[in-house]
């Protein structure tokens, strides 16, 4: 998968997605037509036929075709970002993506505190709907916080630290004001 990403990056598929629209559409069609039925079979078997040969076969088939399904999702998102709505969505998500490591660490810390015993201990105490609502709320707050942060700073805190370690120097913290 890393090699596939490397090839996609070298061919600038993520930057020039419109050039690759026909390929992206084929990836969506292929990935969904193969990966989605396998995922449905696995989901169905793991709920209604637990421990059966069909359950095991569904798991194996789902694992084998998951890269195709993931590719379909990625290609569909790239196609979406070529639309007017997609560009608005991309602009909205960009600051959060530019500080993804920081956001991941903050989400992990919040959820560990909320769900584990050294915090509120709510694991198993909230419904899946409430948990999904909490996840949505955390992400919505991170969208706003990331937007505010990236207006002033060049990197998220964890990204700055990672960059400092990888280049063995202290990168500029604030954005250059023009």
C-alpha atoms as a printed R data frame, in Angstrom:
    type eleno elety resid chain resno       x       y       z
1   ATOM     1    CA   UNK     A     1   0.000   0.000   0.000
2   ATOM     2    CA   UNK     A     2   2.905   2.332   0.712
3   ATOM     3    CA   UNK     A     3   4.249   1.631  -2.777
4   ATOM     4    CA   UNK     A     4   0.844   2.353  -4.327
5   ATOM     5    CA   UNK     A     5   0.798   5.656  -2.438
6   ATOM     6    CA   UNK     A     6   4.339   6.402  -3.568
7   ATOM     7    CA   UNK     A     7   3.436   5.804  -7.230
8   ATOM     8    CA   UNK     A     8   0.275   7.921  -6.874
9   ATOM     9    CA   UNK     A     9   2.338  10.711  -5.312
10  ATOM    10    CA   UNK     A    10   5.017  10.585  -7.986
11  ATOM    11    CA   UNK     A    11   2.382  10.732 -10.706
12  ATOM    12    CA   UNK     A    12   0.791  13.664  -8.852
13  ATOM    13    CA   UNK     A    13  -2.605  11.949  -8.773
14  ATOM    14    CA   UNK     A    14  -3.515  13.778  -5.553
15  ATOM    15    CA   UNK     A    15  -2.497  17.177  -6.946
16  ATOM    16    CA   UNK     A    16  -3.784  16.765 -10.497
17  ATOM    17    CA   UNK     A    17  -6.802  14.545  -9.820
18  ATOM    18    CA   UNK     A    18  -8.808  16.054 -12.680
19  ATOM    19    CA   UNK     A    19  -6.239  14.663 -15.142
20  ATOM    20    CA   UNK     A    20  -6.865  11.196 -13.739
21  ATOM    21    CA   UNK     A    21 -10.684  11.324 -13.545
22  ATOM    22    CA   UNK     A    22 -11.229   8.374 -15.927
23  ATOM    23    CA   UNK     A    23  -8.797   6.229 -13.921
24  ATOM    24    CA   UNK     A    24 -10.382   7.313 -10.634
25  ATOM    25    CA   UNK     A    25 -13.849   6.375 -11.918
26  ATOM    26    CA   UNK     A    26 -12.569   2.918 -12.919
27  ATOM    27    CA   UNK     A    27 -10.977   2.476  -9.470
28  ATOM    28    CA   UNK     A    28 -14.291   3.391  -7.801
29  ATOM    29    CA   UNK     A    29 -16.247   0.972 -10.017
30  ATOM    30    CA   UNK     A    30 -13.771  -1.882  -9.596
31  ATOM    31    CA   UNK     A    31 -13.184  -1.349  -5.892
32  ATOM    32    CA   UNK     A    32 -16.863  -1.091  -5.020
33  ATOM    33    CA   UNK     A    33 -17.956  -3.980  -7.236
34  ATOM    34    CA   UNK     A    34 -15.392  -6.337  -5.681
35  ATOM    35    CA   UNK     A    35 -14.727  -4.958  -2.201
36  ATOM    36    CA   UNK     A    36 -18.249  -3.998  -1.153
37  ATOM    37    CA   UNK     A    37 -19.872  -7.423  -1.666
38  ATOM    38    CA   UNK     A    38 -17.008  -9.017   0.269
39  ATOM    39    CA   UNK     A    39 -17.447  -6.534   3.117
40  ATOM    40    CA   UNK     A    40 -21.209  -7.165   3.154
41  ATOM    41    CA   UNK     A    41 -20.653 -10.934   3.212
42  ATOM    42    CA   UNK     A    42 -18.247 -10.568   6.117
43  ATOM    43    CA   UNK     A    43 -20.596  -8.254   8.009
44  ATOM    44    CA   UNK     A    44 -23.577 -10.547   7.444
45  ATOM    45    CA   UNK     A    45 -21.655 -13.699   8.343
46  ATOM    46    CA   UNK     A    46 -20.126 -12.184  11.471
47  ATOM    47    CA   UNK     A    47 -23.584 -11.245  12.777
48  ATOM    48    CA   UNK     A    48 -25.808 -14.125  11.638
49  ATOM    49    CA   UNK     A    49 -23.401 -17.030  11.099
50  ATOM    50    CA   UNK     A    50 -20.805 -16.537  13.852
51  ATOM    51    CA   UNK     A    51 -18.140 -19.254  13.789
52  ATOM    52    CA   UNK     A    52 -19.430 -20.871  10.603
53  ATOM    53    CA   UNK     A    53 -17.345 -21.570   7.499
54  ATOM    54    CA   UNK     A    54 -19.174 -18.716   5.754
55  ATOM    55    CA   UNK     A    55 -18.111 -16.370   8.564
56  ATOM    56    CA   UNK     A    56 -14.480 -17.436   8.127
57  ATOM    57    CA   UNK     A    57 -14.694 -17.244   4.329
58  ATOM    58    CA   UNK     A    58 -16.273 -13.776   4.558
59  ATOM    59    CA   UNK     A    59 -13.431 -12.629   6.820
60  ATOM    60    CA   UNK     A    60 -10.772 -13.978   4.448
61  ATOM    61    CA   UNK     A    61 -12.484 -12.489   1.398
62  ATOM    62    CA   UNK     A    62 -12.966  -9.146   3.124
63  ATOM    63    CA   UNK     A    63  -9.305  -8.990   4.152
64  ATOM    64    CA   UNK     A    64  -8.206  -9.837   0.614
65  ATOM    65    CA   UNK     A    65 -10.437  -7.228  -1.025
66  ATOM    66    CA   UNK     A    66 -10.184  -4.454   1.596
67  ATOM    67    CA   UNK     A    67  -7.419  -2.652  -0.345
68  ATOM    68    CA   UNK     A    68  -9.728  -2.455  -3.371
69  ATOM    69    CA   UNK     A    69 -12.514  -1.002  -1.253
70  ATOM    70    CA   UNK     A    70 -10.122   1.468   0.382
71  ATOM    71    CA   UNK     A    71  -8.899   2.499  -3.065
72  ATOM    72    CA   UNK     A    72 -12.495   3.027  -4.181
73  ATOM    73    CA   UNK     A    73 -13.158   5.264  -1.187
74  ATOM    74    CA   UNK     A    74  -9.990   7.290  -1.819
75  ATOM    75    CA   UNK     A    75 -10.773   7.653  -5.533
76  ATOM    76    CA   UNK     A    76 -14.364   8.675  -4.767
77  ATOM    77    CA   UNK     A    77 -13.104  11.360  -2.385
78  ATOM    78    CA   UNK     A    78 -10.673  12.652  -5.020
79  ATOM    79    CA   UNK     A    79 -13.546  12.824  -7.513
80  ATOM    80    CA   UNK     A    80 -15.720  14.592  -4.952
81  ATOM    81    CA   UNK     A    81 -12.995  17.192  -4.335
82  ATOM    82    CA   UNK     A    82 -13.188  18.133  -8.030
83  ATOM    83    CA   UNK     A    83 -16.749  19.411  -7.563
84  ATOM    84    CA   UNK     A    84 -17.787  22.789  -6.152
85  ATOM    85    CA   UNK     A    85 -19.076  21.188  -2.950
86  ATOM    86    CA   UNK     A    86 -15.909  19.117  -2.731
87  ATOM    87    CA   UNK     A    87 -13.707  22.210  -2.963
88  ATOM    88    CA   UNK     A    88 -15.651  23.851  -0.130
89  ATOM    89    CA   UNK     A    89 -15.316  20.658   1.918
90  ATOM    90    CA   UNK     A    90 -11.597  20.471   1.131
91  ATOM    91    CA   UNK     A    91 -11.077  24.063   2.264
92  ATOM    92    CA   UNK     A    92 -12.989  23.311   5.471
93  ATOM    93    CA   UNK     A    93 -10.963  20.170   6.252
94  ATOM    94    CA   UNK     A    94  -7.512  21.393   5.166
95  ATOM    95    CA   UNK     A    95  -6.409  23.003   8.459
96  ATOM    96    CA   UNK     A    96  -7.450  19.885  10.381
97  ATOM    97    CA   UNK     A    97  -5.492  17.701   7.967
98  ATOM    98    CA   UNK     A    98  -2.407  19.903   8.211
99  ATOM    99    CA   UNK     A    99  -2.274  19.142  11.914
100 ATOM   100    CA   UNK     A   100  -3.549  15.553  11.752
101 ATOM   101    CA   UNK     A   101  -1.029  14.130  14.238
102 ATOM   102    CA   UNK     A   102  -1.920  16.745  16.846
103 ATOM   103    CA   UNK     A   103  -5.627  16.132  16.294
104 ATOM   104    CA   UNK     A   104  -5.157  12.364  16.540
105 ATOM   105    CA   UNK     A   105  -3.283  12.726  19.828
106 ATOM   106    CA   UNK     A   106  -5.894  15.113  21.243
107 ATOM   107    CA   UNK     A   107  -8.752  12.796  20.198
108 ATOM   108    CA   UNK     A   108  -6.953   9.868  21.807
109 ATOM   109    CA   UNK     A   109  -6.404  11.774  25.053
110 ATOM   110    CA   UNK     A   110 -10.021  12.979  25.217
111 ATOM   111    CA   UNK     A   111 -11.461   9.544  24.482
112 ATOM   112    CA   UNK     A   112  -9.075   7.821  26.904
113 ATOM   113    CA   UNK     A   113 -10.177  10.216  29.637
114 ATOM   114    CA   UNK     A   114 -13.875   9.829  28.814
115 ATOM   115    CA   UNK     A   115 -13.945   6.051  28.393
116 ATOM   116    CA   UNK     A   116 -11.168   4.547  30.543
117 ATOM   117    CA   UNK     A   117 -11.078   3.967  34.290
118 ATOM   118    CA   UNK     A   118  -8.579   6.704  35.120
119 ATOM   119    CA   UNK     A   119 -11.098   9.205  33.745
120 ATOM   120    CA   UNK     A   120 -14.865   9.075  33.562
121 ATOM   121    CA   UNK     A   121 -14.962   5.311  32.892
122 ATOM   122    CA   UNK     A   122 -17.823   5.451  30.392
123 ATOM   123    CA   UNK     A   123 -16.683   2.421  28.349
124 ATOM   124    CA   UNK     A   124 -19.752   0.269  27.796
125 ATOM   125    CA   UNK     A   125 -21.955   2.877  29.493
126 ATOM   126    CA   UNK     A   126 -22.970   4.893  26.415
127 ATOM   127    CA   UNK     A   127 -24.915   3.751  23.371
128 ATOM   128    CA   UNK     A   128 -23.257   3.619  19.950
129 ATOM   129    CA   UNK     A   129 -25.380   6.627  18.933
130 ATOM   130    CA   UNK     A   130 -24.106   8.680  21.884
131 ATOM   131    CA   UNK     A   131 -20.516   7.580  21.165
132 ATOM   132    CA   UNK     A   132 -20.920   8.643  17.515
133 ATOM   133    CA   UNK     A   133 -22.349  11.974  18.673
134 ATOM   134    CA   UNK     A   134 -19.375  12.467  20.980
135 ATOM   135    CA   UNK     A   135 -16.987  11.691  18.116
136 ATOM   136    CA   UNK     A   136 -18.794  14.185  15.886
137 ATOM   137    CA   UNK     A   137 -18.646  16.851  18.608
138 ATOM   138    CA   UNK     A   138 -14.918  16.274  19.231
139 ATOM   139    CA   UNK     A   139 -14.171  16.508  15.508
140 ATOM   140    CA   UNK     A   140 -16.333  19.618  15.077
141 ATOM   141    CA   UNK     A   141 -14.442  21.304  17.912
142 ATOM   142    CA   UNK     A   142 -11.153  20.246  16.324
143 ATOM   143    CA   UNK     A   143 -12.226  21.726  12.979
144 ATOM   144    CA   UNK     A   144 -12.674  25.116  14.624
145 ATOM   145    CA   UNK     A   145  -9.565  24.867  16.793
146 ATOM   146    CA   UNK     A   146  -7.427  23.762  13.827
147 ATOM   147    CA   UNK     A   147  -8.692  26.639  11.703
148 ATOM   148    CA   UNK     A   148  -7.825  29.143  14.438
149 ATOM   149    CA   UNK     A   149  -4.418  27.555  15.086
150 ATOM   150    CA   UNK     A   150  -3.349  27.328  11.439
151 ATOM   151    CA   UNK     A   151  -4.214  31.013  10.864
152 ATOM   152    CA   UNK     A   152  -1.338  31.924  13.187
153 ATOM   153    CA   UNK     A   153   1.083  29.019  13.098
154 ATOM   154    CA   UNK     A   154   2.892  27.130  10.357
155 ATOM   155    CA   UNK     A   155   2.515  23.719  12.044
156 ATOM   156    CA   UNK     A   156   0.443  21.978  14.662
157 ATOM   157    CA   UNK     A   157   2.337  21.389  17.929
158 ATOM   158    CA   UNK     A   158   3.023  17.687  17.305
159 ATOM   159    CA   UNK     A   159   3.872  18.358  13.640
160 ATOM   160    CA   UNK     A   160   6.322  21.073  14.688
161 ATOM   161    CA   UNK     A   161   8.003  18.704  17.144
162 ATOM   162    CA   UNK     A   162   8.169  15.895  14.569
163 ATOM   163    CA   UNK     A   163   9.639  18.278  11.987
164 ATOM   164    CA   UNK     A   164  12.199  19.553  14.504
165 ATOM   165    CA   UNK     A   165  13.307  15.996  15.226
166 ATOM   166    CA   UNK     A   166  13.451  14.926  11.578
167 ATOM   167    CA   UNK     A   167  15.407  17.968  10.356
168 ATOM   168    CA   UNK     A   168  17.451  18.286  13.586
169 ATOM   169    CA   UNK     A   169  16.699  22.015  13.772
170 ATOM   170    CA   UNK     A   170  13.969  24.261  15.133
171 ATOM   171    CA   UNK     A   171  11.562  25.181  12.328
172 ATOM   172    CA   UNK     A   172   9.813  28.543  12.241
173 ATOM   173    CA   UNK     A   173   6.839  28.345  14.564
174 ATOM   174    CA   UNK     A   174   4.663  31.171  13.270
175 ATOM   175    CA   UNK     A   175   3.448  31.826   9.774
176 ATOM   176    CA   UNK     A   176   5.329  34.481   7.859
177 ATOM   177    CA   UNK     A   177   3.241  37.632   7.737
178 ATOM   178    CA   UNK     A   178   3.113  39.251   4.317
